Amino acid sequence: LIADSLCSNTTLRVLDLEHNKISFKGGKHIANALLTNKTLQVLNLGLNNISYVGTKFIFRSLAINYSLIDINLRSNWIY
């Protein structure tokens, strides 16, 4: 739901999703949303379970998304 909303959102600048048990699947959905969202500037995904797989999707989307200037991925089982 959140990822779908991010695709069409044009006003949200900061999103804090820390400690929400987001898995690698959620990370993939967020990554897809970042491909189209051009307004989000700060994204906190700390203390989730996104893992290495989910963060790979997010990192790939950052090659296209130039609006995001701060992302927190601490404590997400990234090794």
PDB file of C-alpha atoms in Angstrom:
ATOM      1  CA  LEU A   1       0.000   0.000   0.000  1.00  0.00           C
ATOM      2  CA  ILE A   2       2.696   2.499   0.930  1.00  0.00           C
ATOM      3  CA  ALA A   3       4.771   1.680  -2.131  1.00  0.00           C
ATOM      4  CA  ASP A   4       1.724   2.108  -4.376  1.00  0.00           C
ATOM      5  CA  SER A   5       0.990   5.487  -2.818  1.00  0.00           C
ATOM      6  CA  LEU A   6       4.588   6.604  -3.313  1.00  0.00           C
ATOM      7  CA  CYS A   7       4.294   6.039  -7.055  1.00  0.00           C
ATOM      8  CA  SER A   8       1.704   8.772  -7.463  1.00  0.00           C
ATOM      9  CA  ASN A   9       2.589  11.033  -4.541  1.00  0.00           C
ATOM     10  CA  THR A  10       3.779  14.533  -5.444  1.00  0.00           C
ATOM     11  CA  THR A  11       3.992  16.203  -2.027  1.00  0.00           C
ATOM     12  CA  LEU A  12       5.629  13.862   0.502  1.00  0.00           C
ATOM     13  CA  ARG A  13       9.270  14.818   1.138  1.00  0.00           C
ATOM     14  CA  VAL A  14      10.148  12.709   4.236  1.00  0.00           C
ATOM     15  CA  LEU A  15       9.055   9.140   4.997  1.00  0.00           C
ATOM     16  CA  ASP A  16      10.037   7.317   8.195  1.00  0.00           C
ATOM     17  CA  LEU A  17       9.393   3.560   8.038  1.00  0.00           C
ATOM     18  CA  GLU A  18      11.907   2.575  10.705  1.00  0.00           C
ATOM     19  CA  HIS A  19      11.261  -0.669  12.597  1.00  0.00           C
ATOM     20  CA  ASN A  20       8.317  -1.879  10.492  1.00  0.00           C
ATOM     21  CA  LYS A  21       9.410  -5.451   9.678  1.00  0.00           C
ATOM     22  CA  ILE A  22       9.743  -4.680   5.983  1.00  0.00           C
ATOM     23  CA  SER A  23      11.144  -7.759   4.228  1.00  0.00           C
ATOM     24  CA  PHE A  24      13.122  -7.990   1.008  1.00  0.00           C
ATOM     25  CA  LYS A  25       9.777  -8.156  -0.825  1.00  0.00           C
ATOM     26  CA  GLY A  26       8.783  -4.836   0.720  1.00  0.00           C
ATOM     27  CA  GLY A  27      12.173  -3.468  -0.245  1.00  0.00           C
ATOM     28  CA  LYS A  28      11.490  -4.479  -3.838  1.00  0.00           C
ATOM     29  CA  HIS A  29       8.130  -2.679  -3.798  1.00  0.00           C
ATOM     30  CA  ILE A  30       9.717   0.450  -2.340  1.00  0.00           C
ATOM     31  CA  ALA A  31      12.446   0.276  -4.980  1.00  0.00           C
ATOM     32  CA  ASN A  32       9.813   0.138  -7.732  1.00  0.00           C
ATOM     33  CA  ALA A  33       8.077   3.159  -6.215  1.00  0.00           C
ATOM     34  CA  LEU A  34      11.351   5.086  -6.165  1.00  0.00           C
ATOM     35  CA  LEU A  35      11.597   4.598  -9.921  1.00  0.00           C
ATOM     36  CA  THR A  36       8.602   6.894 -10.433  1.00  0.00           C
ATOM     37  CA  ASN A  37       8.537   9.076  -7.305  1.00  0.00           C
ATOM     38  CA  LYS A  38      10.367  12.346  -7.912  1.00  0.00           C
ATOM     39  CA  THR A  39       9.579  14.263  -4.694  1.00  0.00           C
ATOM     40  CA  LEU A  40      10.723  12.082  -1.777  1.00  0.00           C
ATOM     41  CA  GLN A  41      13.980  13.442  -0.350  1.00  0.00           C
ATOM     42  CA  VAL A  42      14.469  11.524   2.918  1.00  0.00           C
ATOM     43  CA  LEU A  43      13.672   7.842   3.468  1.00  0.00           C
ATOM     44  CA  ASN A  44      14.294   6.013   6.745  1.00  0.00           C
ATOM     45  CA  LEU A  45      14.197   2.229   6.386  1.00  0.00           C
ATOM     46  CA  GLY A  46      16.382   1.465   9.403  1.00  0.00           C
ATOM     47  CA  LEU A  47      15.773  -1.555  11.638  1.00  0.00           C
ATOM     48  CA  ASN A  48      13.818  -3.605   9.120  1.00  0.00           C
ATOM     49  CA  ASN A  49      14.530  -6.994   7.565  1.00  0.00           C
ATOM     50  CA  ILE A  50      15.118  -5.830   4.021  1.00  0.00           C
ATOM     51  CA  SER A  51      18.322  -7.890   3.676  1.00  0.00           C
ATOM     52  CA  TYR A  52      20.972  -7.818   0.995  1.00  0.00           C
ATOM     53  CA  VAL A  53      18.477  -8.858  -1.690  1.00  0.00           C
ATOM     54  CA  GLY A  54      16.016  -6.046  -0.954  1.00  0.00           C
ATOM     55  CA  THR A  55      18.722  -3.417  -0.740  1.00  0.00           C
ATOM     56  CA  LYS A  56      20.041  -4.449  -4.169  1.00  0.00           C
ATOM     57  CA  PHE A  57      16.670  -3.487  -5.637  1.00  0.00           C
ATOM     58  CA  ILE A  58      16.726  -0.175  -3.762  1.00  0.00           C
ATOM     59  CA  PHE A  59      20.280   0.639  -4.872  1.00  0.00           C
ATOM     60  CA  ARG A  60      19.363  -0.023  -8.508  1.00  0.00           C
ATOM     61  CA  SER A  61      16.418   2.364  -8.285  1.00  0.00           C
ATOM     62  CA  LEU A  62      18.692   5.081  -6.911  1.00  0.00           C
ATOM     63  CA  ALA A  63      20.504   5.130 -10.247  1.00  0.00           C
ATOM     64  CA  ILE A  64      17.315   6.634 -11.702  1.00  0.00           C
ATOM     65  CA  ASN A  65      15.877   8.532  -8.728  1.00  0.00           C
ATOM     66  CA  TYR A  66      17.669  11.855  -8.260  1.00  0.00           C
ATOM     67  CA  SER A  67      15.329  13.422  -5.693  1.00  0.00           C
ATOM     68  CA  LEU A  68      16.258  11.157  -2.769  1.00  0.00           C
ATOM     69  CA  ILE A  69      19.191  12.730  -0.923  1.00  0.00           C
ATOM     70  CA  ASP A  70      19.150  10.812   2.380  1.00  0.00           C
ATOM     71  CA  ILE A  71      18.389   7.140   2.937  1.00  0.00           C
ATOM     72  CA  ASN A  72      18.877   5.167   6.151  1.00  0.00           C
ATOM     73  CA  LEU A  73      19.311   1.413   5.755  1.00  0.00           C
ATOM     74  CA  ARG A  74      21.032   0.621   9.050  1.00  0.00           C
ATOM     75  CA  SER A  75      20.369  -2.706  10.758  1.00  0.00           C
ATOM     76  CA  ASN A  76      18.790  -4.465   7.779  1.00  0.00           C
ATOM     77  CA  TRP A  77      20.881  -7.631   7.664  1.00  0.00           C
ATOM     78  CA  ILE A  78      22.997  -6.346   4.786  1.00  0.00           C
ATOM     79  CA  TYR A  79      26.188  -8.371   4.518  1.00  0.00           C
TER      80      TYR A  79
END
